[in-house]
Each structure stands twice: as structure tokens, then as C-alpha cells.
PDB file of C-alpha atoms and ligand atoms in Angstrom:
ATOM      1  CA  UNK A   1       9.415 -35.239  20.034  1.00 49.00           C
ATOM      2  CA  UNK A   2      12.959 -33.902  18.640  1.00 59.00           C
ATOM      3  CA  UNK A   3      13.624 -35.485  15.301  1.00 59.00           C
ATOM      4  CA  UNK A   4      17.462 -35.284  13.448  1.00 64.00           C
ATOM      5  CA  UNK A   5      17.029 -34.425  10.253  1.00 66.00           C
ATOM      6  CA  UNK A   6      19.710 -36.572   9.283  1.00 66.00           C
ATOM      7  CA  UNK A   7      17.667 -39.068  10.727  1.00 74.00           C
ATOM      8  CA  UNK A   8      14.221 -38.261   8.505  1.00 84.00           C
ATOM      9  CA  UNK A   9      12.954 -41.051   5.435  1.00 92.00           C
ATOM     10  CA  UNK A  10      13.346 -38.390   2.728  1.00 94.00           C
ATOM     11  CA  UNK A  11      13.554 -38.407  -0.800  1.00 96.00           C
ATOM     12  CA  UNK A  12      15.122 -36.007  -3.337  1.00 97.00           C
ATOM     13  CA  UNK A  13      12.558 -35.006  -6.122  1.00 98.00           C
ATOM     14  CA  UNK A  14      14.356 -33.539  -9.564  1.00 97.00           C
ATOM     15  CA  UNK A  15      11.745 -32.811 -11.804  1.00 98.00           C
ATOM     16  CA  UNK A  16       7.068 -32.009 -10.919  1.00 98.00           C
ATOM     17  CA  UNK A  17       6.593 -34.974 -12.537  1.00 98.00           C
ATOM     18  CA  UNK A  18       8.756 -37.072 -10.892  1.00 98.00           C
ATOM     19  CA  UNK A  19       7.345 -35.492  -7.740  1.00 98.00           C
ATOM     20  CA  UNK A  20       4.429 -36.261  -8.378  1.00 98.00           C
ATOM     21  CA  UNK A  21       4.431 -40.014  -9.661  1.00 98.00           C
ATOM     22  CA  UNK A  22       6.181 -40.606  -6.223  1.00 98.00           C
ATOM     23  CA  UNK A  23       3.695 -38.677  -3.809  1.00 97.00           C
ATOM     24  CA  UNK A  24       1.144 -40.522  -5.793  1.00 97.00           C
ATOM     25  CA  UNK A  25       2.497 -43.972  -5.160  1.00 97.00           C
ATOM     26  CA  UNK A  26       4.799 -43.403  -2.007  1.00 95.00           C
ATOM     27  CA  UNK A  27       2.132 -41.006   0.134  1.00 93.00           C
ATOM     28  CA  UNK A  28       4.930 -38.494   0.827  1.00 95.00           C
ATOM     29  CA  UNK A  29       4.204 -35.741   2.630  1.00 95.00           C
ATOM     30  CA  UNK A  30       6.262 -32.703   0.085  1.00 97.00           C
ATOM     31  CA  UNK A  31       8.757 -30.581   1.028  1.00 97.00           C
ATOM     32  CA  UNK A  32       9.573 -27.425   0.573  1.00 98.00           C
ATOM     33  CA  UNK A  33      11.492 -24.923   2.810  1.00 98.00           C
ATOM     34  CA  UNK A  34      11.369 -26.722   5.486  1.00 96.00           C
ATOM     35  CA  UNK A  35      10.506 -23.233   7.710  1.00 96.00           C
ATOM     36  CA  UNK A  36       6.704 -24.565   9.143  1.00 95.00           C
ATOM     37  CA  UNK A  37       7.769 -28.350   8.271  1.00 94.00           C
ATOM     38  CA  UNK A  38      10.868 -28.617  11.064  1.00 91.00           C
ATOM     39  CA  UNK A  39       9.364 -26.366  13.632  1.00 90.00           C
ATOM     40  CA  UNK A  40       6.290 -28.749  14.027  1.00 91.00           C
ATOM     41  CA  UNK A  41       8.677 -32.097  14.051  1.00 89.00           C
ATOM     42  CA  UNK A  42      10.463 -29.544  17.001  1.00 86.00           C
ATOM     43  CA  UNK A  43       7.502 -29.296  18.617  1.00 85.00           C
ATOM     44  CA  UNK A  44       6.240 -31.942  17.902  1.00 84.00           C
ATOM     45  CA  UNK A  45       2.672 -31.512  17.002  1.00 87.00           C
ATOM     46  CA  UNK A  46       4.168 -33.326  13.491  1.00 87.00           C
ATOM     47  CA  UNK A  47       4.901 -37.101  13.221  1.00 80.00           C
ATOM     48  CA  UNK A  48       7.902 -38.208  11.400  1.00 70.00           C
ATOM     49  CA  UNK A  49       6.695 -39.490   8.309  1.00 80.00           C
ATOM     50  CA  UNK A  50       7.729 -40.384   4.856  1.00 93.00           C
ATOM     51  CA  UNK A  51       8.905 -36.950   2.706  1.00 96.00           C
ATOM     52  CA  UNK A  52      10.210 -35.664   0.200  1.00 97.00           C
ATOM     53  CA  UNK A  53      11.854 -32.411  -0.924  1.00 97.00           C
ATOM     54  CA  UNK A  54      10.350 -30.588  -3.818  1.00 98.00           C
ATOM     55  CA  UNK A  55      12.975 -27.682  -2.686  1.00 98.00           C
ATOM     56  CA  UNK A  56      14.857 -28.685  -6.054  1.00 98.00           C
ATOM     57  CA  UNK A  57      12.076 -28.111  -8.602  1.00 98.00           C
ATOM     58  CA  UNK A  58      13.558 -24.906 -10.522  1.00 97.00           C
ATOM     59  CA  UNK A  59      10.375 -24.705 -12.875  1.00 97.00           C
ATOM     60  CA  UNK A  60       8.190 -23.631  -9.395  1.00 98.00           C
ATOM     61  CA  UNK A  61       9.878 -20.126  -9.480  1.00 97.00           C
ATOM     62  CA  UNK A  62       8.727 -18.730 -12.228  1.00 97.00           C
ATOM     63  CA  UNK A  63       7.028 -15.217 -11.690  1.00 98.00           C
ATOM     64  CA  UNK A  64       5.283 -14.271 -15.263  1.00 98.00           C
ATOM     65  CA  UNK A  65       2.342 -13.273 -16.762  1.00 97.00           C
ATOM     66  CA  UNK A  66       0.949 -15.376 -18.036  1.00 96.00           C
ATOM     67  CA  UNK A  67      -2.155 -12.875 -20.585  1.00 96.00           C
ATOM     68  CA  UNK A  68      -3.110 -10.612 -18.050  1.00 97.00           C
ATOM     69  CA  UNK A  69      -2.559 -13.076 -15.444  1.00 98.00           C
ATOM     70  CA  UNK A  70       0.669 -12.828 -12.762  1.00 98.00           C
ATOM     71  CA  UNK A  71       1.806 -16.898 -11.831  1.00 98.00           C
ATOM     72  CA  UNK A  72       3.340 -17.352  -9.120  1.00 98.00           C
ATOM     73  CA  UNK A  73       5.378 -20.709  -9.126  1.00 98.00           C
ATOM     74  CA  UNK A  74       4.701 -22.198  -5.321  1.00 98.00           C
ATOM     75  CA  UNK A  75       8.505 -22.719  -4.408  1.00 98.00           C
ATOM     76  CA  UNK A  76       8.723 -18.686  -5.037  1.00 98.00           C
ATOM     77  CA  UNK A  77      10.572 -17.194  -1.534  1.00 98.00           C
ATOM     78  CA  UNK A  78       9.504 -14.624  -0.509  1.00 98.00           C
ATOM     79  CA  UNK A  79      12.711 -12.528  -0.571  1.00 98.00           C
ATOM     80  CA  UNK A  80      11.956 -13.916  -4.554  1.00 98.00           C
ATOM     81  CA  UNK A  81       8.580 -11.661  -4.261  1.00 98.00           C
ATOM     82  CA  UNK A  82      10.296  -8.960  -2.881  1.00 98.00           C
ATOM     83  CA  UNK A  83      12.440  -8.408  -5.417  1.00 98.00           C
ATOM     84  CA  UNK A  84      10.096  -9.396  -8.461  1.00 98.00           C
ATOM     85  CA  UNK A  85       9.184  -5.429 -10.001  1.00 98.00           C
ATOM     86  CA  UNK A  86       7.020  -7.775 -11.677  1.00 98.00           C
ATOM     87  CA  UNK A  87       5.279  -8.185  -8.115  1.00 98.00           C
ATOM     88  CA  UNK A  88       6.067  -4.726  -6.743  1.00 98.00           C
ATOM     89  CA  UNK A  89       3.680  -3.803 -10.771  1.00 98.00           C
ATOM     90  CA  UNK A  90       0.317  -5.173 -10.022  1.00 98.00           C
ATOM     91  CA  UNK A  91       0.317  -6.586  -6.353  1.00 98.00           C
ATOM     92  CA  UNK A  92       2.536  -4.862  -4.476  1.00 98.00           C
ATOM     93  CA  UNK A  93       0.891  -5.732  -1.155  1.00 98.00           C
ATOM     94  CA  UNK A  94       2.289  -9.724  -1.291  1.00 98.00           C
ATOM     95  CA  UNK A  95       5.803  -7.121  -1.521  1.00 98.00           C
ATOM     96  CA  UNK A  96       4.737  -4.994   1.969  1.00 97.00           C
ATOM     97  CA  UNK A  97       3.576  -8.807   3.526  1.00 97.00           C
ATOM     98  CA  UNK A  98       6.645 -10.664   2.222  1.00 97.00           C
ATOM     99  CA  UNK A  99       9.232  -7.589   3.792  1.00 96.00           C
ATOM    100  CA  UNK A 100       7.511  -9.259   7.237  1.00 94.00           C
ATOM    101  CA  UNK A 101       7.150 -12.490   6.576  1.00 95.00           C
ATOM    102  CA  UNK A 102       9.825 -13.471   9.379  1.00 93.00           C
ATOM    103  CA  UNK A 103      14.070 -12.589   9.787  1.00 93.00           C
ATOM    104  CA  UNK A 104      15.892 -12.153   5.947  1.00 95.00           C
ATOM    105  CA  UNK A 105      16.656 -16.566   6.783  1.00 96.00           C
ATOM    106  CA  UNK A 106      12.361 -17.215   6.867  1.00 96.00           C
ATOM    107  CA  UNK A 107      12.378 -15.049   3.667  1.00 97.00           C
ATOM    108  CA  UNK A 108      15.277 -16.515   1.949  1.00 98.00           C
ATOM    109  CA  UNK A 109      12.969 -20.450   2.202  1.00 98.00           C
ATOM    110  CA  UNK A 110       9.847 -20.089   3.194  1.00 98.00           C
ATOM    111  CA  UNK A 111       8.026 -20.110   0.158  1.00 98.00           C
ATOM    112  CA  UNK A 112       4.210 -18.606  -0.960  1.00 98.00           C
ATOM    113  CA  UNK A 113       2.986 -22.123  -1.833  1.00 98.00           C
ATOM    114  CA  UNK A 114       4.715 -23.271   1.949  1.00 98.00           C
ATOM    115  CA  UNK A 115       2.532 -20.307   3.605  1.00 98.00           C
ATOM    116  CA  UNK A 116      -1.098 -21.182   1.790  1.00 98.00           C
ATOM    117  CA  UNK A 117      -0.727 -25.376   2.053  1.00 98.00           C
ATOM    118  CA  UNK A 118       0.481 -25.011   5.971  1.00 95.00           C
ATOM    119  CA  UNK A 119      -3.493 -23.343   6.627  1.00 94.00           C
ATOM    120  CA  UNK A 120      -2.426 -21.123   9.370  1.00 94.00           C
ATOM    121  CA  UNK A 121      -4.670 -19.285  10.581  1.00 93.00           C
ATOM    122  CA  UNK A 122      -1.844 -16.957  10.838  1.00 92.00           C
ATOM    123  CA  UNK A 123      -0.078 -16.919   6.812  1.00 96.00           C
ATOM    124  CA  UNK A 124       0.488 -13.158   5.986  1.00 96.00           C
ATOM    125  CA  UNK A 125       0.191 -13.413   1.922  1.00 98.00           C
ATOM    126  CA  UNK A 126      -3.255 -15.403   3.178  1.00 98.00           C
ATOM    127  CA  UNK A 127      -5.193 -12.623   3.059  1.00 98.00           C
ATOM    128  CA  UNK A 128      -3.225 -10.829   0.692  1.00 98.00           C
ATOM    129  CA  UNK A 129      -3.793 -14.032  -1.488  1.00 98.00           C
ATOM    130  CA  UNK A 130      -7.893 -13.640  -0.094  1.00 98.00           C
ATOM    131  CA  UNK A 131      -8.145 -10.102  -1.427  1.00 98.00           C
ATOM    132  CA  UNK A 132      -7.342 -10.016  -4.620  1.00 98.00           C
ATOM    133  CA  UNK A 133      -8.689 -13.756  -5.736  1.00 98.00           C
ATOM    134  CA  UNK A 134      -6.288 -15.344  -6.376  1.00 98.00           C
ATOM    135  CA  UNK A 135      -6.373 -18.905  -7.416  1.00 98.00           C
ATOM    136  CA  UNK A 136      -4.491 -22.475  -6.255  1.00 98.00           C
ATOM    137  CA  UNK A 137      -2.931 -24.319  -8.935  1.00 98.00           C
ATOM    138  CA  UNK A 138      -3.224 -28.202  -7.356  1.00 98.00           C
ATOM    139  CA  UNK A 139      -1.886 -31.110 -10.297  1.00 98.00           C
ATOM    140  CA  UNK A 140      -1.443 -33.975  -9.837  1.00 98.00           C
ATOM    141  CA  UNK A 141       0.051 -36.900 -11.857  1.00 98.00           C
ATOM    142  CA  UNK A 142      -2.962 -36.852 -13.767  1.00 96.00           C
ATOM    143  CA  UNK A 143      -4.699 -33.199 -13.597  1.00 98.00           C
ATOM    144  CA  UNK A 144      -4.763 -30.200 -12.852  1.00 98.00           C
ATOM    145  CA  UNK A 145      -7.288 -28.426 -11.506  1.00 98.00           C
ATOM    146  CA  UNK A 146      -7.571 -24.648 -10.173  1.00 98.00           C
ATOM    147  CA  UNK A 147      -9.350 -23.546  -6.416  1.00 98.00           C
ATOM    148  CA  UNK A 148      -9.930 -19.626  -5.674  1.00 98.00           C
ATOM    149  CA  UNK A 149      -7.791 -19.196  -1.944  1.00 98.00           C
ATOM    150  CA  UNK A 150     -11.142 -18.181  -1.160  1.00 98.00           C
ATOM    151  CA  UNK A 151     -12.759 -21.994  -0.913  1.00 98.00           C
ATOM    152  CA  UNK A 152      -9.450 -23.906  -0.093  1.00 98.00           C
ATOM    153  CA  UNK A 153      -9.400 -23.716   3.620  1.00 98.00           C
ATOM    154  CA  UNK A 154     -12.502 -26.107   4.351  1.00 97.00           C
ATOM    155  CA  UNK A 155     -11.401 -25.190   8.842  1.00 96.00           C
ATOM    156  CA  UNK A 156      -8.968 -25.266  10.768  1.00 94.00           C
ATOM    157  CA  UNK A 157      -5.406 -26.441   9.067  1.00 94.00           C
ATOM    158  CA  UNK A 158      -8.007 -27.652   6.550  1.00 96.00           C
ATOM    159  CA  UNK A 159      -7.920 -27.817   3.156  1.00 97.00           C
ATOM    160  CA  UNK A 160      -9.136 -29.006  -0.019  1.00 97.00           C
ATOM    161  CA  UNK A 161      -5.605 -30.314  -1.822  1.00 98.00           C
ATOM    162  CA  UNK A 162      -6.106 -34.396  -1.459  1.00 97.00           C
ATOM    163  CA  UNK A 163      -2.677 -36.387  -0.417  1.00 95.00           C
ATOM    164  CA  UNK A 164      -1.756 -36.918  -4.667  1.00 97.00           C
ATOM    165  CA  UNK A 165      -1.806 -33.187  -4.981  1.00 98.00           C
ATOM    166  CA  UNK A 166       0.858 -29.981  -4.481  1.00 98.00           C
ATOM    167  CA  UNK A 167       0.659 -26.124  -5.369  1.00 98.00           C
ATOM    168  CA  UNK A 168       2.171 -25.447  -8.163  1.00 98.00           C
ATOM    169  CA  UNK A 169       1.472 -22.051  -8.630  1.00 98.00           C
ATOM    170  CA  UNK A 170      -0.778 -19.528  -7.941  1.00 98.00           C
ATOM    171  CA  UNK A 171      -2.685 -17.078 -10.401  1.00 98.00           C
ATOM    172  CA  UNK A 172      -2.928 -13.224  -9.532  1.00 98.00           C
ATOM    173  CA  UNK A 173      -5.893 -11.447 -12.224  1.00 98.00           C
ATOM    174  CA  UNK A 174      -5.306  -7.617 -12.663  1.00 98.00           C
ATOM    175  CA  UNK A 175      -6.086  -5.548  -9.321  1.00 98.00           C
ATOM    176  CA  UNK A 176      -8.639  -2.835 -10.296  1.00 97.00           C
ATOM    177  CA  UNK A 177      -8.488   0.217  -6.999  1.00 98.00           C
ATOM    178  CA  UNK A 178      -6.024   1.062  -3.998  1.00 98.00           C
ATOM    179  CA  UNK A 179      -4.207  -1.964  -2.425  1.00 98.00           C
ATOM    180  CA  UNK A 180      -3.372  -1.585   1.761  1.00 98.00           C
ATOM    181  CA  UNK A 181      -1.884  -3.908   4.183  1.00 98.00           C
ATOM    182  CA  UNK A 182      -0.986  -4.131   7.599  1.00 96.00           C
ATOM    183  CA  UNK A 183       0.319  -6.412  10.212  1.00 94.00           C
ATOM    184  CA  UNK A 184      -0.307  -6.445  13.518  1.00 92.00           C
ATOM    185  CA  UNK A 185       2.128  -7.987  16.433  1.00 82.00           C
ATOM    186  CA  UNK A 186       4.099  -8.193  19.414  1.00 71.00           C
ATOM    187  CA  UNK A 187       6.871  -6.786  17.170  1.00 62.00           C
ATOM    188  CA  UNK A 188       7.175  -4.878  14.256  1.00 60.00           C
ATOM    189  CA  UNK A 189      10.048  -8.024  12.909  1.00 59.00           C
ATOM    190  CA  UNK A 190      10.255 -12.770  13.756  1.00 62.00           C
ATOM    191  CA  UNK A 191       5.669 -12.114  15.255  1.00 68.00           C
ATOM    192  CA  UNK A 192       2.853 -14.088  14.496  1.00 78.00           C
ATOM    193  CA  UNK A 193       0.286 -12.063  13.475  1.00 77.00           C
ATOM    194  CA  UNK A 194      -1.942 -10.809  15.834  1.00 86.00           C
ATOM    195  CA  UNK A 195      -4.469  -9.568  13.250  1.00 93.00           C
ATOM    196  CA  UNK A 196      -3.172  -9.314   9.971  1.00 95.00           C
ATOM    197  CA  UNK A 197      -5.801  -7.167   7.510  1.00 97.00           C
ATOM    198  CA  UNK A 198      -5.353  -7.399   3.583  1.00 98.00           C
ATOM    199  CA  UNK A 199      -7.344  -4.985   1.127  1.00 98.00           C
ATOM    200  CA  UNK A 200      -8.505  -3.660  -1.920  1.00 98.00           C
ATOM    201  CA  UNK A 201     -10.508  -0.177  -2.486  1.00 98.00           C
ATOM    202  CA  UNK A 202     -12.485  -0.971  -5.167  1.00 97.00           C
ATOM    203  CA  UNK A 203     -15.800   0.394  -5.906  1.00 96.00           C
ATOM    204  CA  UNK A 204     -16.935  -2.972  -5.173  1.00 97.00           C
ATOM    205  CA  UNK A 205     -13.886  -3.108  -2.094  1.00 98.00           C
ATOM    206  CA  UNK A 206     -12.430  -7.031  -1.123  1.00 98.00           C
ATOM    207  CA  UNK A 207     -11.625  -7.456   2.817  1.00 98.00           C
ATOM    208  CA  UNK A 208      -9.596 -10.503   4.428  1.00 98.00           C
ATOM    209  CA  UNK A 209      -8.232 -10.776   7.540  1.00 97.00           C
ATOM    210  CA  UNK A 210      -6.901 -13.330   8.898  1.00 95.00           C
ATOM    211  CA  UNK A 211      -5.476 -14.650  12.241  1.00 91.00           C
ATOM    212  CA  UNK A 212      -8.825 -13.827  13.956  1.00 93.00           C
ATOM    213  CA  UNK A 213     -10.598 -17.291  12.842  1.00 93.00           C
ATOM    214  CA  UNK A 214      -9.865 -21.058  12.141  1.00 93.00           C
ATOM    215  CA  UNK A 215      -8.840 -20.370   8.865  1.00 96.00           C
ATOM    216  CA  UNK A 216      -8.398 -16.314   6.425  1.00 97.00           C
ATOM    217  CA  UNK A 217     -11.606 -15.226   6.207  1.00 97.00           C
ATOM    218  CA  UNK A 218     -13.229 -12.130   3.778  1.00 98.00           C
ATOM    219  CA  UNK A 219     -15.902  -9.692   5.522  1.00 98.00           C
ATOM    220  CA  UNK A 220     -18.013 -10.031   3.138  1.00 98.00           C
ATOM    221  CA  UNK A 221     -20.568  -8.357   4.764  1.00 98.00           C
ATOM    222  CA  UNK A 222     -19.000  -5.364   5.859  1.00 98.00           C
ATOM    223  CA  UNK A 223     -17.962  -5.515   1.742  1.00 98.00           C
ATOM    224  CA  UNK A 224     -21.674  -5.398   1.505  1.00 98.00           C
ATOM    225  CA  UNK A 225     -22.066  -1.912   3.595  1.00 98.00           C
ATOM    226  CA  UNK A 226     -19.699  -0.410   1.834  1.00 98.00           C
ATOM    227  CA  UNK A 227     -20.072  -2.001  -1.475  1.00 98.00           C
ATOM    228  CA  UNK A 228     -23.932  -0.474  -1.418  1.00 98.00           C
ATOM    229  CA  UNK A 229     -22.718   3.351  -0.314  1.00 97.00           C
ATOM    230  CA  UNK A 230     -23.032   2.691   3.300  1.00 97.00           C
ATOM    231  CA  UNK A 231     -20.317   5.253   5.998  1.00 97.00           C
ATOM    232  CA  UNK A 232     -17.769   3.651   7.351  1.00 98.00           C
ATOM    233  CA  UNK A 233     -19.215   3.831  10.295  1.00 97.00           C
ATOM    234  CA  UNK A 234     -22.225   1.432   9.851  1.00 98.00           C
ATOM    235  CA  UNK A 235     -18.954  -1.369   7.845  1.00 98.00           C
ATOM    236  CA  UNK A 236     -17.331  -1.101  11.163  1.00 98.00           C
ATOM    237  CA  UNK A 237     -20.763  -1.932  13.561  1.00 97.00           C
ATOM    238  CA  UNK A 238     -20.760  -4.337  10.308  1.00 98.00           C
ATOM    239  CA  UNK A 239     -17.184  -5.843  10.926  1.00 98.00           C
ATOM    240  CA  UNK A 240     -17.827  -6.299  14.876  1.00 96.00           C
ATOM    241  CA  UNK A 241     -20.298  -8.209  14.614  1.00 95.00           C
ATOM    242  CA  UNK A 242     -19.103 -10.260  11.306  1.00 96.00           C
ATOM    243  CA  UNK A 243     -15.759 -11.195  12.735  1.00 94.00           C
ATOM    244  CA  UNK A 244     -15.696 -13.837  15.810  1.00 89.00           C
ATOM    245  CA  UNK A 245     -12.314 -13.885  16.743  1.00 88.00           C
ATOM    246  CA  UNK A 246     -10.668 -16.865  19.716  1.00 82.00           C
ATOM    247  CA  UNK A 247      -8.836 -16.497  22.607  1.00 83.00           C
ATOM    248  CA  UNK A 248      -5.159 -17.654  22.497  1.00 81.00           C
ATOM    249  CA  UNK A 249      -2.468 -17.552  23.676  1.00 79.00           C
ATOM    250  CA  UNK A 250      -1.101 -14.443  22.345  1.00 77.00           C
ATOM    251  CA  UNK A 251      -3.944 -12.559  22.445  1.00 82.00           C
ATOM    252  CA  UNK A 252      -7.716 -12.696  23.552  1.00 88.00           C
ATOM    253  CA  UNK A 253     -10.695 -11.688  21.545  1.00 90.00           C
ATOM    254  CA  UNK A 254     -11.431  -8.927  22.446  1.00 90.00           C
ATOM    255  CA  UNK A 255      -8.467  -7.201  21.300  1.00 91.00           C
ATOM    256  CA  UNK A 256      -8.498  -9.000  18.022  1.00 92.00           C
ATOM    257  CA  UNK A 257     -11.878  -7.408  17.150  1.00 94.00           C
ATOM    258  CA  UNK A 258     -11.093  -3.594  18.170  1.00 94.00           C
ATOM    259  CA  UNK A 259      -7.421  -4.406  16.569  1.00 95.00           C
ATOM    260  CA  UNK A 260      -9.453  -5.717  12.779  1.00 97.00           C
ATOM    261  CA  UNK A 261     -12.082  -2.092  12.845  1.00 97.00           C
ATOM    262  CA  UNK A 262      -9.468   0.267  13.423  1.00 97.00           C
ATOM    263  CA  UNK A 263      -7.418  -1.548  10.496  1.00 98.00           C
ATOM    264  CA  UNK A 264     -11.019  -1.140   9.163  1.00 98.00           C
ATOM    265  CA  UNK A 265     -11.068   2.429   9.478  1.00 98.00           C
ATOM    266  CA  UNK A 266      -7.538   3.306   8.845  1.00 98.00           C
ATOM    267  CA  UNK A 267      -7.370   1.444   4.924  1.00 98.00           C
ATOM    268  CA  UNK A 268     -10.354   3.948   4.676  1.00 98.00           C
ATOM    269  CA  UNK A 269      -9.024   6.925   5.608  1.00 98.00           C
ATOM    270  CA  UNK A 270      -5.577   5.855   3.610  1.00 98.00           C
ATOM    271  CA  UNK A 271      -7.390   4.733   0.396  1.00 97.00           C
ATOM    272  CA  UNK A 272      -9.862   7.249  -0.188  1.00 92.00           C
TER     273      UNK A 272
HETATM  274  C1  FAD B 301      11.124 -17.790  12.586  1.00 61.62           C
HETATM  275  C2  FAD B 301      10.407 -18.262  12.020  1.00 61.62           C
HETATM  276  C3  FAD B 301       9.575 -16.969  10.880  1.00 61.62           C
HETATM  277  C4  FAD B 301       8.149 -17.199  10.685  1.00 61.62           C
HETATM  278  N1  FAD B 301       7.705 -16.221  10.533  1.00 61.62           N
HETATM  279  C5  FAD B 301       6.994 -15.371   9.932  1.00 61.62           C
HETATM  280  C6  FAD B 301       6.447 -15.110   9.445  1.00 61.62           C
HETATM  281  O1  FAD B 301       6.311 -13.573   9.936  1.00 61.62           O
HETATM  282  N2  FAD B 301       4.151 -14.645   8.492  1.00 61.62           N
HETATM  283  C7  FAD B 301       4.280 -16.138   8.788  1.00 61.62           C
HETATM  284  O2  FAD B 301       3.147 -15.844   7.448  1.00 61.62           O
HETATM  285  N3  FAD B 301       5.123 -17.265   8.363  1.00 61.62           N
HETATM  286  C8  FAD B 301       5.966 -16.928   8.686  1.00 61.62           C
HETATM  287  N4  FAD B 301       6.921 -18.150   9.317  1.00 61.62           N
HETATM  288  C9  FAD B 301       6.055 -19.758   8.508  1.00 61.62           C
HETATM  289  C10 FAD B 301       6.434 -19.731   8.051  1.00 61.62           C
HETATM  290  O3  FAD B 301       8.445 -19.416   7.450  1.00 61.62           O
HETATM  291  C11 FAD B 301       5.800 -19.796   6.609  1.00 61.62           C
HETATM  292  O4  FAD B 301       4.254 -20.620   6.491  1.00 61.62           O
HETATM  293  C12 FAD B 301       6.268 -20.200   4.939  1.00 61.62           C
HETATM  294  O5  FAD B 301       6.023 -20.299   3.524  1.00 61.62           O
HETATM  295  C13 FAD B 301       5.799 -22.001   4.795  1.00 61.62           C
HETATM  296  O6  FAD B 301       7.281 -22.542   3.952  1.00 61.62           O
HETATM  297  P1  FAD B 301       7.928 -23.155   3.115  1.00 61.62           P
HETATM  298  O7  FAD B 301       7.981 -23.224   2.391  1.00 61.62           O
HETATM  299  O8  FAD B 301       8.632 -23.594   4.546  1.00 61.62           O
HETATM  300  O9  FAD B 301       7.123 -24.815   3.894  1.00 61.62           O
HETATM  301  P2  FAD B 301       6.751 -26.046   4.806  1.00 61.62           P
HETATM  302  O10 FAD B 301       7.592 -25.928   5.462  1.00 61.62           O
HETATM  303  O11 FAD B 301       7.959 -26.238   3.748  1.00 61.62           O
HETATM  304  O12 FAD B 301       6.037 -26.475   4.340  1.00 61.62           O
HETATM  305  C14 FAD B 301       4.899 -26.254   4.586  1.00 61.62           C
HETATM  306  C15 FAD B 301       3.670 -27.204   4.256  1.00 61.62           C
HETATM  307  O13 FAD B 301       3.645 -27.240   2.782  1.00 61.62           O
HETATM  308  C16 FAD B 301       2.530 -27.842   2.535  1.00 61.62           C
HETATM  309  N5  FAD B 301       3.523 -28.023   1.681  1.00 61.62           N
HETATM  310  C17 FAD B 301       4.718 -27.077   0.890  1.00 61.62           C
HETATM  311  N6  FAD B 301       5.105 -26.814   0.015  1.00 61.62           N
HETATM  312  C18 FAD B 301       3.788 -26.785  -1.232  1.00 61.62           C
HETATM  313  C19 FAD B 301       3.298 -27.244  -2.167  1.00 61.62           C
HETATM  314  N7  FAD B 301       4.256 -26.786  -2.935  1.00 61.62           N
HETATM  315  N8  FAD B 301       2.145 -27.863  -2.105  1.00 61.62           N
HETATM  316  C20 FAD B 301       1.794 -28.164  -1.439  1.00 61.62           C
HETATM  317  N9  FAD B 301       1.931 -28.315  -0.117  1.00 61.62           N
HETATM  318  C21 FAD B 301       3.433 -27.985  -0.049  1.00 61.62           C
HETATM  319  C22 FAD B 301       4.349 -28.921   3.519  1.00 61.62           C
HETATM  320  O14 FAD B 301       3.949 -30.166   3.681  1.00 61.62           O
HETATM  321  C23 FAD B 301       3.637 -28.599   4.804  1.00 61.62           C
HETATM  322  O15 FAD B 301       2.512 -29.110   5.793  1.00 61.62           O
HETATM  323  C24 FAD B 301       8.412 -18.282   9.872  1.00 61.62           C
HETATM  324  C25 FAD B 301       8.762 -19.986  10.960  1.00 61.62           C
HETATM  325  C26 FAD B 301       9.674 -19.329  11.453  1.00 61.62           C
HETATM  326  C27 FAD B 301      10.298 -20.471  11.327  1.00 61.62           C
END
């Protein structure tokens, strides 16, 4: 069902405190950049409901370091990620991924918090966060809690976030080792990923994939092979067994498996 934006029941929060009280008391659905929400409404997969516009909450738009932890506010746009020297120094593959999200308009409006909360297994920012073991900071009117991004998803578009919570920030500890990111889609820009991979080459490599399962996944068995000194051929064979992609409108399971294995080999060669 298509819905005119002007006809939506939308409140606008002007502070985080106010936003958290409104979603606790009125159970409104937060809207950040609206790049996923409006598409879902247009496709009829999201029935218009009561919304809360959180776009004005500038306090969720900062990129900073606290001790040696990089802290990215949930409302940080891809454009801000691309322009941040701090992010470029600490997590260059997040800049790479951000450059490949949609076009400039989407990069200006789309937020990292929205990419996480939307729960799509094809979200390009999430494999990066999974490969660096990022922490999602969730806050309600009463409390704050931290959840590893690798435990955040409980199923297809299912997350641990409660209806009275907002994602307020993403925390990333220092990343040791070379970072590597690739997105494979129908074309370079404006395409949803068929396979996306983010990885860190360290004594214990960290390897994450998007678009190959119901959620973004870490390739734990493959990581174990490589960290225990196994060859890249052993790792490639393990990955072929470990990943269980699906056929869908964008690609076949077999194509996704083969591309994933090729990406793993490329990662290993590029980061020697
Ligand atoms: C043309 C087009 C191209 C795109 N290309 C890509 C692409 O290449 N790669 C990619 O990964 N994505 C892409 N997207 C999807 C989208 O732009 C991203 O997922 C974006 O990061 C979503 O952020 P948003 O702020 O717009 O989220 P919104 O649409 O505002 O919200 C999405 C979901 O997250 C929830 N939410 C938002 N912020 C919070 C928060 N702080 N706390 C709790 N819940 C929250 C909302 O309630 C909603 O459920 C594209 C979208 C379009 C329309």
C-alpha cells in the first residue's frame, strides 16, 4: 500500500530524552533517514503506523574517540563516515563500504544506525561492523546496554532491540591487522549486494559475509582453519561447506557460494 508522507502520523523529537520517553509511552517506530522506511511503505511491506522522527537529534550524530574506542553516533550518515578522518584512520573499510551505499542522496540521508536496525542481511555496513566485533549501544528511557553486533541479530530481520529502545551509538575497539572489503552486485553503484565480505587479516583473522544467510554472518569455522595455520585452500573448502546461502531474485545459492570462496582467496592474496 502506498502512503503519502503528509498523511503519516509522525511526531518529531527534539532531544534524545524526549525521544526515549515517546517511544516508551507511545510505542512509535523511529525514523532516521527514512531511506529504508519509505521504500518499505511504498512496497507495502511496512504498514503505515505511528512514527517518531529522530533526524533532529544531533547528539546522535557525533564521531569521537573515548579512550581508544571509536564511538560513532547512530545518526551518522554515510557522507559523514566518508568525510571522517578518524574513521578513515581506524576503520578504513567502513569508509569503503559507505562509498558503495546507494548514490550521493542515499549517502546523505542513510544512517549507520538505520542500516543496523533495519536488519537486512544485505546491509553493507553490517559485515564491516561484524568483522571488527563492534558493539551496538542501545538505550531506553531507563537504561543503557551494550550488545555485540555478532549477537544482535536473532533471525531474518529480527534483532535484540526492544520496542522501547533506540540504537544510540556503535563502539569499535582498535583494529589490528589489514582490513579488506568487497561488495559484489549487479553493478558498482545503486545495487543491492549479491555477496558482501569484510575481513581483518590478523593472527586470528575475522571474516564476515552479508547476503549469504538470513543475517550477516561471521565465518567462524573458516576463521579457525586460518588461525590454526591451515592453508587458504583448506579455508576455501571449509567456507564452501560453512556458508549456506539461499536462491532468491538477486542470485542463486551456488553463485553466492562460489563468489564467497573467490573473495576469501582474493582477501588472503591481497593482505599478504
Ligand atoms: C535507492 C537506495 C539505495 C540503497 N542502497 C543501499 C546500499 O547500497 N547498501 C545498503 O546497505 N543499503 C542501501 N540502502 C538502504 C538504506 O539506505 C540503508 O540501510 C540506510 O542505512 C538506512 O538508514 P536510514 O537512517 O535511512 O533508516 P530508516 O529508513 O530511517 O530506518 C530503517 C529502520 O531502522 C530503524 N531505525 C533507524 N534508526 C534507528 C535508531 N537509531 N534506533 C533504532 N531503530 C532505528 C527504523 O525504525 C527502521 O526500522 C538503499 C536504499 C535506497 C532507497
